[in-house]
Short mmCIF file of C-alpha atoms and ligand atoms in Angstrom, two decimals:
data_model
loop_
_atom_site.label_atom_id
_atom_site.label_comp_id
_atom_site.label_asym_id
_atom_site.label_seq_id
_atom_site.Cartn_x
_atom_site.Cartn_y
_atom_site.Cartn_z
CA MET A 1 40.46 176.51 69.78
CA ALA A 2 36.78 177.13 69.10
CA LYS A 3 35.46 180.04 71.07
CA THR A 4 31.84 180.57 72.17
CA GLN A 5 30.73 184.36 71.80
CA GLN A 6 27.43 184.35 73.81
CA THR A 7 24.84 181.92 74.82
CA VAL A 8 21.10 182.86 75.01
CA ALA A 9 21.04 186.13 77.00
CA THR A 10 17.73 187.36 78.69
CA ARG A 11 17.39 190.48 80.85
CA ARG A 12 16.36 191.02 84.48
CA GLU A 13 12.80 191.54 85.34
CA GLU A 14 13.02 195.36 85.99
CA THR A 15 14.96 196.13 82.90
CA ASN A 16 13.10 193.55 80.67
CA PRO A 17 11.75 195.46 77.38
CA PHE A 18 9.46 192.32 76.47
CA LEU A 19 7.75 192.51 79.78
CA MET A 20 7.38 196.21 79.38
CA VAL A 21 5.68 195.55 76.12
CA GLN A 22 3.41 192.92 77.36
CA GLN A 23 2.31 195.16 80.40
CA GLN A 24 1.48 197.88 77.69
CA ILE A 25 -0.54 195.24 75.86
CA ASP A 26 -2.43 193.95 78.94
CA ALA A 27 -3.32 197.67 79.89
CA ILE A 28 -4.74 198.54 76.45
CA CYS A 29 -6.56 195.11 75.92
CA GLN A 30 -8.38 195.79 79.17
CA LYS A 31 -9.12 199.33 78.57
CA ILE A 32 -10.65 198.70 75.17
CA ASN A 33 -12.17 195.01 76.11
CA ILE A 34 -10.19 193.02 73.54
CA CYS A 35 -11.32 189.45 73.73
CA GLU A 36 -9.34 187.15 75.96
CA SER A 37 -8.07 184.83 73.35
CA CYS A 38 -6.63 187.62 71.28
CA HIS A 39 -5.11 189.29 74.32
CA ILE A 40 -3.41 186.38 75.45
CA ARG A 41 -2.18 185.46 71.84
CA LEU A 42 -0.72 188.98 71.60
CA ARG A 43 1.12 188.62 74.77
CA GLU A 44 3.37 185.96 73.31
CA CYS A 45 5.67 185.62 70.20
CA GLU A 46 4.17 182.95 67.61
CA ARG A 47 7.54 181.66 66.51
CA GLU A 48 11.07 181.97 68.29
CA LEU A 49 14.13 180.47 66.50
CA VAL A 50 17.62 180.74 68.50
CA VAL A 51 20.66 179.57 66.64
CA HIS A 52 24.28 178.94 67.68
CA PHE A 53 26.29 178.95 64.73
CA PRO A 54 30.15 178.79 63.89
CA VAL A 55 32.02 181.39 61.79
CA LYS A 56 35.58 180.99 60.84
CA MET A 57 37.38 183.91 61.80
CA ASP A 58 40.41 185.72 59.85
CA ASN A 59 42.97 184.19 62.32
CA GLY A 60 41.72 180.79 61.66
CA HIS A 61 39.95 180.27 64.94
CA VAL A 62 35.88 179.39 64.92
CA ASN A 63 33.74 181.40 67.11
CA ILE A 64 30.20 180.39 68.16
CA PHE A 65 27.60 183.28 67.46
CA THR A 66 24.17 183.29 68.93
CA GLY A 67 21.34 184.49 66.63
CA TYR A 68 17.47 185.08 66.97
CA ARG A 69 14.65 185.29 64.64
CA ILE A 70 11.31 185.98 66.40
CA GLN A 71 7.92 186.34 64.59
CA HIS A 72 5.52 187.87 67.19
CA ASN A 73 2.22 187.86 65.04
CA ASP A 74 1.27 187.45 61.58
CA SER A 75 -2.45 187.62 61.44
CA ARG A 76 -2.39 190.56 59.13
CA GLY A 77 0.11 189.54 56.61
CA PRO A 78 3.76 188.08 56.49
CA ALA A 79 5.85 189.09 59.46
CA LYS A 80 8.27 192.05 58.98
CA GLY A 81 11.19 193.40 61.02
CA GLY A 82 14.87 194.26 61.01
CA ILE A 83 18.03 192.48 61.87
CA ARG A 84 20.27 193.76 64.57
CA TYR A 85 23.90 193.17 65.21
CA HIS A 86 24.88 194.52 68.82
CA PRO A 87 26.81 192.84 71.32
CA ASP A 88 24.51 193.19 73.98
CA VAL A 89 21.32 192.16 72.32
CA THR A 90 19.11 189.44 74.09
CA LEU A 91 16.23 187.25 73.42
CA ASP A 92 13.89 189.51 75.10
CA ASP A 93 15.18 192.62 73.36
CA THR A 94 14.31 190.93 70.17
CA ARG A 95 10.94 189.54 71.17
CA ALA A 96 9.98 193.08 72.55
CA LEU A 97 11.21 194.82 69.07
CA ALA A 98 9.19 191.93 67.28
CA ALA A 99 6.16 192.74 69.17
CA LEU A 100 6.74 196.62 68.39
CA MET A 101 6.90 195.66 64.70
CA THR A 102 3.37 194.11 64.82
CA LEU A 103 1.91 197.28 66.35
CA LYS A 104 3.83 199.62 64.08
CA ALA A 105 2.58 197.84 60.90
CA ALA A 106 -1.11 197.87 62.17
CA VAL A 107 -0.62 201.68 63.36
CA VAL A 108 0.12 202.68 59.57
CA ASN A 109 -2.04 200.05 58.20
CA ILE A 110 0.07 197.87 56.08
CA PRO A 111 -0.59 194.34 55.58
CA TYR A 112 2.33 192.98 57.57
CA GLY A 113 2.76 191.18 61.06
CA GLY A 114 5.91 191.89 63.35
CA ALA A 115 9.22 190.05 63.57
CA LYS A 116 12.81 190.83 64.55
CA GLY A 117 16.23 189.28 64.25
CA ALA A 118 19.55 189.73 65.92
CA VAL A 119 23.10 188.30 66.21
CA ALA A 120 25.09 189.20 69.50
CA CYS A 121 28.18 190.49 68.11
CA ASP A 122 29.88 193.76 67.52
CA PRO A 123 30.26 194.53 63.95
CA LYS A 124 32.79 197.13 64.27
CA LYS A 125 35.16 194.60 65.60
CA LEU A 126 34.59 192.13 62.72
CA SER A 127 36.55 192.41 59.20
CA ARG A 128 34.23 192.66 56.07
CA ASN A 129 35.13 189.00 55.29
CA GLU A 130 33.98 187.91 58.90
CA LEU A 131 31.00 190.05 58.45
CA GLU A 132 29.99 188.36 55.31
CA ARG A 133 30.59 184.82 56.71
CA LEU A 134 28.74 185.52 59.80
CA THR A 135 25.84 186.90 57.79
CA ARG A 136 25.71 184.34 55.23
CA ARG A 137 25.74 181.32 57.82
CA TYR A 138 22.97 183.35 59.91
CA ALA A 139 20.93 183.90 56.84
CA SER A 140 21.23 180.16 56.12
CA GLU A 141 20.09 179.20 59.82
CA ILE A 142 17.12 181.42 59.65
CA SER A 143 16.05 180.39 56.22
CA LEU A 144 13.72 177.59 57.79
CA ILE A 145 11.58 180.51 58.77
CA ILE A 146 12.04 183.54 56.42
CA GLY A 147 10.78 184.03 52.94
CA PRO A 148 9.08 186.64 50.78
CA GLU A 149 5.40 185.16 52.09
CA LYS A 150 6.40 184.41 55.51
CA ASP A 151 8.90 186.72 57.10
CA ILE A 152 10.85 189.82 55.48
CA PRO A 153 14.03 191.03 57.29
CA ALA A 154 15.38 194.40 56.75
CA PRO A 155 18.31 196.68 58.12
CA ASP A 156 18.37 197.77 61.94
CA VAL A 157 21.19 198.81 64.34
CA GLY A 158 24.34 197.48 63.27
CA THR A 159 23.35 196.23 59.80
CA ASN A 160 23.16 197.81 56.50
CA PRO A 161 21.99 197.42 52.87
CA GLN A 162 25.21 195.21 52.15
CA VAL A 163 24.31 192.93 54.83
CA MET A 164 20.72 192.88 53.24
CA ALA A 165 22.48 192.07 49.89
CA TRP A 166 24.35 189.16 51.32
CA ILE A 167 21.21 187.69 52.95
CA MET A 168 19.21 187.91 49.67
CA ASP A 169 22.05 186.42 47.76
CA THR A 170 22.33 183.44 50.34
CA TYR A 171 18.63 182.67 50.30
CA SER A 172 18.69 182.93 46.41
CA MET A 173 21.63 180.53 46.12
CA ASN A 174 19.65 178.00 48.27
CA LYS A 175 16.59 178.34 46.11
CA GLY A 176 18.25 178.54 42.73
CA TYR A 177 16.85 181.82 41.61
CA SER A 178 16.87 185.33 42.67
CA VAL A 179 14.45 186.17 45.19
CA LEU A 180 13.94 190.10 45.49
CA GLY A 181 11.12 189.71 47.94
CA VAL A 182 13.22 187.98 50.77
CA VAL A 183 14.53 191.19 52.51
CA THR A 184 14.08 194.91 52.09
CA GLY A 185 16.56 197.70 52.51
CA LYS A 186 18.79 196.43 49.70
CA PRO A 187 21.07 198.26 47.69
CA LEU A 188 19.40 200.16 44.63
CA GLU A 189 21.18 197.85 42.16
CA LEU A 190 19.65 194.95 43.76
CA GLY A 191 16.03 195.83 43.86
CA GLY A 192 16.16 198.32 46.54
CA SER A 193 13.68 201.16 46.79
CA LYS A 194 14.43 204.77 46.01
CA GLY A 195 13.79 206.65 49.18
CA ARG A 196 14.25 203.79 51.66
CA PHE A 197 17.57 204.97 53.13
CA GLU A 198 15.89 208.10 54.21
CA ALA A 199 12.40 206.67 54.85
CA THR A 200 12.59 206.67 58.65
CA GLY A 201 14.06 210.04 59.02
CA ARG A 202 11.53 211.44 56.66
CA GLY A 203 8.54 209.68 58.46
CA CYS A 204 10.07 211.61 61.67
CA THR A 205 10.11 214.91 59.78
CA ILE A 206 6.43 214.39 58.59
CA CYS A 207 5.50 213.62 62.20
CA ALA A 208 7.37 216.73 63.76
CA ARG A 209 5.41 218.79 61.29
CA LEU A 210 2.15 217.50 62.24
CA ALA A 211 2.82 217.73 65.86
CA GLY A 212 4.05 221.24 65.36
CA LYS A 213 0.83 222.32 63.55
CA HIS A 214 -1.23 221.01 66.48
CA LEU A 215 0.84 222.84 69.04
CA GLY A 216 1.07 225.87 66.89
CA ILE A 217 4.90 225.56 66.60
CA SER A 218 6.11 226.16 63.09
CA LEU A 219 9.32 224.14 61.90
CA ASN A 220 10.68 227.23 60.40
CA GLY A 221 13.14 228.39 63.23
CA ALA A 222 12.16 225.66 65.79
CA LYS A 223 15.11 224.43 67.99
CA VAL A 224 15.82 220.66 67.45
CA ALA A 225 18.20 218.42 69.43
CA VAL A 226 18.60 214.71 68.06
CA GLN A 227 20.20 211.79 69.81
CA GLY A 228 21.89 209.44 67.65
CA PHE A 229 23.58 210.28 64.33
CA GLY A 230 23.12 206.99 62.27
CA ASN A 231 20.42 206.33 59.66
CA VAL A 232 17.43 207.68 61.60
CA GLY A 233 19.20 210.51 63.44
CA PHE A 234 21.31 211.97 60.68
CA THR A 235 18.46 211.85 57.99
CA ALA A 236 15.92 213.26 60.60
CA ALA A 237 18.39 215.92 61.31
CA LYS A 238 19.13 216.70 57.64
CA LEU A 239 15.52 216.74 56.55
CA ILE A 240 14.01 218.62 59.41
CA ALA A 241 16.79 221.12 58.95
CA SER A 242 15.62 221.59 55.25
CA GLU A 243 12.29 222.66 56.59
CA GLY A 244 13.64 225.46 58.32
CA CYS A 245 14.49 224.14 61.94
CA ARG A 246 17.83 224.83 63.76
CA ILE A 247 19.52 221.90 64.68
CA ILE A 248 21.44 222.82 68.08
CA ALA A 249 22.78 219.45 69.17
CA VAL A 250 23.39 215.96 67.71
CA SER A 251 25.11 212.87 69.25
CA ASP A 252 26.46 209.44 68.80
CA SER A 253 27.65 206.87 71.17
CA ARG A 254 30.84 208.88 72.13
CA GLY A 255 28.89 212.23 73.08
CA GLY A 256 27.39 215.18 71.57
CA THR A 257 28.28 218.42 69.90
CA TYR A 258 26.06 221.52 70.61
CA ASN A 259 25.71 225.01 68.76
CA PRO A 260 22.69 227.14 70.07
CA HIS A 261 23.13 229.03 66.77
CA GLY A 262 22.68 225.79 64.66
CA LEU A 263 24.66 223.15 63.24
CA ASN A 264 25.43 222.38 59.74
CA VAL A 265 24.48 218.89 59.51
CA GLU A 266 26.19 217.90 56.32
CA LYS A 267 29.46 219.32 57.76
CA VAL A 268 28.97 217.33 61.07
CA ARG A 269 28.22 213.99 58.98
CA ARG A 270 31.81 214.85 57.13
CA HIS A 271 33.40 215.32 60.50
CA LYS A 272 32.12 212.21 61.90
CA SER A 273 33.24 210.33 58.80
CA GLU A 274 36.74 211.63 58.99
CA THR A 275 37.17 211.44 62.95
CA GLY A 276 34.60 208.50 63.69
CA SER A 277 32.38 210.64 65.75
CA VAL A 278 30.50 213.96 65.89
CA ILE A 279 32.24 215.04 69.30
CA ASP A 280 35.16 217.76 68.80
CA PHE A 281 33.03 219.50 65.86
CA LYS A 282 35.04 222.61 65.14
CA GLY A 283 32.89 225.83 66.44
CA ALA A 284 30.72 223.69 68.74
CA GLU A 285 30.85 222.64 72.20
CA ASN A 286 31.13 219.09 73.35
CA ILE A 287 28.19 217.70 75.68
CA THR A 288 27.22 214.52 77.21
CA ASN A 289 24.10 212.40 75.76
CA ASN A 290 22.31 213.37 79.15
CA GLU A 291 22.95 217.02 78.39
CA LEU A 292 21.53 216.94 75.19
CA LEU A 293 18.32 215.29 76.28
CA GLY A 294 18.06 218.07 78.81
CA LEU A 295 18.42 221.03 76.28
CA GLU A 296 16.22 224.04 75.88
CA CYS A 297 14.61 223.18 72.64
CA ASP A 298 11.48 222.76 70.70
CA ILE A 299 11.69 219.21 69.41
CA LEU A 300 13.81 216.52 70.81
CA ILE A 301 14.40 213.30 68.51
CA PRO A 302 15.94 210.23 70.49
CA ALA A 303 17.03 208.24 67.44
CA ALA A 304 19.87 206.08 68.90
CA LEU A 305 18.74 203.15 71.19
CA GLU A 306 16.26 201.97 73.69
CA HIS A 307 15.58 203.50 77.18
CA GLN A 308 17.59 206.48 76.79
CA ILE A 309 14.99 208.81 78.55
CA HIS A 310 14.40 207.14 81.94
CA GLU A 311 13.20 207.96 85.64
CA GLY A 312 16.60 209.40 86.20
CA ASN A 313 16.76 212.15 83.47
CA ALA A 314 12.91 212.56 82.11
CA ASP A 315 12.37 215.52 84.41
CA SER A 316 15.36 217.24 82.90
CA VAL A 317 13.82 217.18 79.48
CA LYS A 318 12.66 220.50 78.28
CA ALA A 319 11.36 219.67 74.76
CA LYS A 320 7.76 220.56 73.91
CA ILE A 321 7.55 217.78 71.27
CA ILE A 322 9.34 214.35 71.50
CA VAL A 323 9.44 212.53 68.41
CA GLU A 324 10.60 208.92 68.94
CA GLY A 325 12.80 208.06 66.28
CA ALA A 326 14.50 204.97 67.93
CA ASN A 327 12.47 202.14 69.25
CA GLY A 328 11.56 202.32 72.73
CA PRO A 329 13.58 205.18 73.78
CA THR A 330 11.53 206.08 76.79
CA THR A 331 10.89 203.75 79.63
CA THR A 332 7.44 203.40 81.02
CA GLU A 333 8.38 205.55 84.26
CA ALA A 334 9.81 208.29 82.07
CA ALA A 335 6.62 208.23 79.99
CA HIS A 336 4.53 209.07 83.14
CA ILE A 337 7.01 212.00 83.99
CA LEU A 338 7.01 213.44 80.49
CA ARG A 339 3.33 213.15 80.55
CA GLU A 340 2.91 214.93 83.73
CA LYS A 341 5.20 217.89 82.09
CA ARG A 342 2.67 217.97 78.97
CA ILE A 343 5.19 217.12 76.61
CA PHE A 344 3.64 216.12 73.33
CA ILE A 345 5.31 212.76 72.39
CA VAL A 346 4.77 211.13 68.97
CA PRO A 347 5.56 207.49 70.08
CA ASP A 348 7.99 205.18 68.17
CA ILE A 349 5.34 202.73 66.67
CA LEU A 350 4.03 205.92 64.84
CA ALA A 351 7.26 208.11 64.64
CA ASN A 352 9.68 205.65 63.13
CA ALA A 353 7.20 203.62 60.92
CA GLY A 354 8.55 205.41 57.69
CA GLY A 355 11.08 202.77 57.28
CA VAL A 356 8.78 199.83 57.36
CA VAL A 357 6.27 201.75 55.14
CA VAL A 358 8.92 202.12 52.46
CA SER A 359 10.06 198.73 53.06
CA TYR A 360 6.60 197.65 52.01
CA PHE A 361 6.74 199.64 49.04
CA GLU A 362 10.11 197.73 48.07
CA TRP A 363 8.72 194.48 48.83
CA VAL A 364 5.75 195.51 46.47
CA GLN A 365 8.14 196.53 43.82
CA GLY A 366 10.06 193.48 44.13
CA LEU A 367 7.20 191.17 43.86
CA GLN A 368 6.18 192.91 40.61
CA SER A 369 9.68 193.82 39.16
CA PHE A 370 8.39 197.29 38.58
CA PHE A 371 10.01 200.19 40.15
CA TRP A 372 8.75 203.61 41.37
CA SER A 373 10.26 207.04 40.99
CA GLU A 374 11.59 208.73 44.15
CA ASP A 375 8.69 211.15 44.10
CA GLU A 376 6.19 208.43 43.91
CA VAL A 377 7.73 206.71 46.84
CA ASN A 378 7.85 209.98 48.96
CA ASN A 379 4.43 210.95 47.97
CA GLN A 380 3.00 207.66 48.99
CA LEU A 381 4.93 207.69 52.21
CA GLN A 382 3.75 211.27 53.18
CA ARG A 383 0.11 209.99 52.42
CA VAL A 384 0.43 206.98 54.55
CA MET A 385 2.21 208.79 57.61
CA GLU A 386 -0.26 211.74 57.51
CA ASN A 387 -3.28 209.32 57.65
CA ALA A 388 -1.70 207.30 60.36
CA PHE A 389 -0.74 210.54 62.50
CA ASN A 390 -4.37 211.96 62.01
CA GLU A 391 -6.06 208.71 62.93
CA VAL A 392 -3.96 208.28 66.17
CA PHE A 393 -4.44 212.05 66.88
CA GLU A 394 -8.36 211.35 66.49
CA VAL A 395 -8.20 208.38 68.95
CA SER A 396 -6.37 210.43 71.26
CA GLN A 397 -8.69 213.51 71.24
CA ARG A 398 -11.95 211.14 71.43
CA GLU A 399 -10.61 208.98 74.15
CA LYS A 400 -8.74 211.72 75.95
CA VAL A 401 -5.56 209.52 76.08
CA ASP A 402 -1.90 210.68 74.97
CA MET A 403 -0.66 209.66 71.39
CA SER A 404 1.18 206.68 72.89
CA GLU A 405 -1.58 205.06 74.37
CA ALA A 406 -3.85 206.08 71.21
CA ALA A 407 -1.33 204.37 69.02
CA TYR A 408 -1.56 201.34 70.92
CA MET A 409 -5.09 201.31 70.88
CA LEU A 410 -5.69 201.81 67.18
CA ALA A 411 -3.00 199.01 66.51
CA ILE A 412 -4.33 196.45 68.94
CA LYS A 413 -7.85 196.89 67.98
CA ARG A 414 -7.05 196.29 64.15
CA ILE A 415 -5.02 193.25 64.88
CA ALA A 416 -7.55 191.76 67.32
CA ASP A 417 -10.38 192.41 64.83
CA THR A 418 -8.24 190.36 62.31
CA MET A 419 -7.60 187.47 64.59
CA GLU A 420 -11.14 187.39 65.50
CA THR A 421 -12.34 187.44 61.93
CA ARG A 422 -9.82 184.53 60.84
CA GLY A 423 -10.79 182.51 64.05
CA ILE A 424 -8.36 180.03 65.63
CA TRP A 425 -7.36 176.91 63.61
CA PRO A 426 -8.30 173.91 63.96
P1 NAD B 501 22.38 203.30 63.41
O1 NAD B 501 23.31 202.22 63.81
O2 NAD B 501 22.66 203.59 62.00
O3 NAD B 501 22.71 204.55 64.31
C1 NAD B 501 22.63 204.66 65.77
C2 NAD B 501 23.27 205.92 66.33
O4 NAD B 501 23.09 205.78 67.75
C3 NAD B 501 24.69 205.92 65.91
O5 NAD B 501 25.18 207.19 65.46
C4 NAD B 501 25.19 205.50 67.12
O6 NAD B 501 26.55 206.11 67.35
C5 NAD B 501 24.40 206.22 68.16
N1 NAD B 501 24.29 205.43 69.64
C6 NAD B 501 24.30 204.23 69.86
N2 NAD B 501 24.57 204.21 71.25
C7 NAD B 501 24.33 205.30 71.89
C8 NAD B 501 24.08 205.90 73.05
N3 NAD B 501 24.28 205.19 74.09
N4 NAD B 501 23.96 207.06 73.12
C9 NAD B 501 23.78 207.96 71.79
N5 NAD B 501 23.91 207.57 70.68
C10 NAD B 501 24.28 206.29 70.64
O7 NAD B 501 21.01 202.68 63.66
P2 NAD B 501 19.60 203.24 63.21
O8 NAD B 501 19.21 202.54 62.12
O9 NAD B 501 19.74 204.81 62.89
O10 NAD B 501 18.39 203.03 64.40
C11 NAD B 501 18.52 203.83 65.47
C12 NAD B 501 17.16 203.47 66.17
O11 NAD B 501 15.92 203.77 65.22
C13 NAD B 501 17.00 202.14 66.85
O12 NAD B 501 16.35 202.03 67.86
C14 NAD B 501 16.45 201.31 65.54
O13 NAD B 501 15.65 200.27 66.08
C15 NAD B 501 15.37 202.52 65.35
N6 NAD B 501 14.83 202.40 63.93
C16 NAD B 501 15.51 202.51 62.89
C17 NAD B 501 15.00 202.13 61.32
C18 NAD B 501 15.75 202.38 60.17
O14 NAD B 501 15.11 202.21 59.20
N7 NAD B 501 17.15 202.35 60.11
C19 NAD B 501 13.62 201.99 61.34
C20 NAD B 501 12.75 201.99 62.50
C21 NAD B 501 13.47 202.09 63.74
#
């Protein structure tokens, strides 16, 4: 008996993340006088592929899964963006994430447009063989529109270097030769870049340091809370701790662990890999994710999923700096509240751009078959992130707006300039 996992899912208007991104684009385009044709093009995604595809499960049944690959805008270069495996992911989530990728690549000034892919599935409930079959079939389905010159996927929530390896292999088998540049975030032995795994957390750490410098808060001794303990959250916690910060709390989907005297991040990681969660860590107190967001601290790094800081809990946030490791962790209403509280927010399209920057380095290395040392990667990442932070900060001072608005202004102006110069074909 065949089973349909999910058909195309969309979101209600009030929780629709793509509508939120469109509203932000509208507001900025009006504020900085972006030409009408660029504005209306930026409001929409250029190309949207929805696929419903079969996967043979281990029990012999066939399930139908729904997947997406969305290209928001490729004016500045090939579209770039991760692939998410999550049971609740919708078409509108994927559109919003694709648009954020266009803006992110423009903020850090790398020659990419934005894309995102997703499959509505729970990877934790799939065996390794099922995950491989699902990935290879999804890769075949989207190979119509991906490729090293067109659209280059990477890992996101629920996917990892192994998934990228299967996509690279599937695409290469169909081409008849190995194509390193088709995905980034690959394992090192398959043309991955040194420093890629840690890049997003490293970028967050660089942003935290620069924000702290601006506010006169030294990282040495600063109290930090991190929501989410995956690629971004764990790495950010580890690297920021190595700069002298005290990590007072971390969390995952099951809850958080809190110790005002500081947690040993590596020991928490080991505890999570043994037990499946950071909760019940010895010598610390269990807290909820909501309690973590409201802790007395200098720096808060939301690095889990979207909309974690919302109208209902924004007022409880006490951090002086928020570094948005996750994509869209703060709703529009929450952002207003945080602004009133004069909390300095490093917005997602800047704070978590380290991943796409090193993905860009990986793509360049793959195309040239010439690989860099880890120091070279980290030094170049630092240069790009510092430039981007300083440019956004400069716009925020000049235009008297917060960092989030400044980042959107910088990005949209860059993309619109390119679109105007290229013109419209035919
Ligand atoms: P991941 O799957 O490795 O980790 C996600 C973490 O969040 C896990 O620890 C999970 O348990 C936790 N989590 C899930 N739901 C939660 C909830 N409701 N409350 C608290 N914790 C919860 O994913 P990741 O790659 O670290 O990505 C995290 C965020 O960063 C996402 O928004 C992603 O889009 C964004 N991001 C990731 C990268 C990257 O390079 N991995 C780059 C840019 C942005």
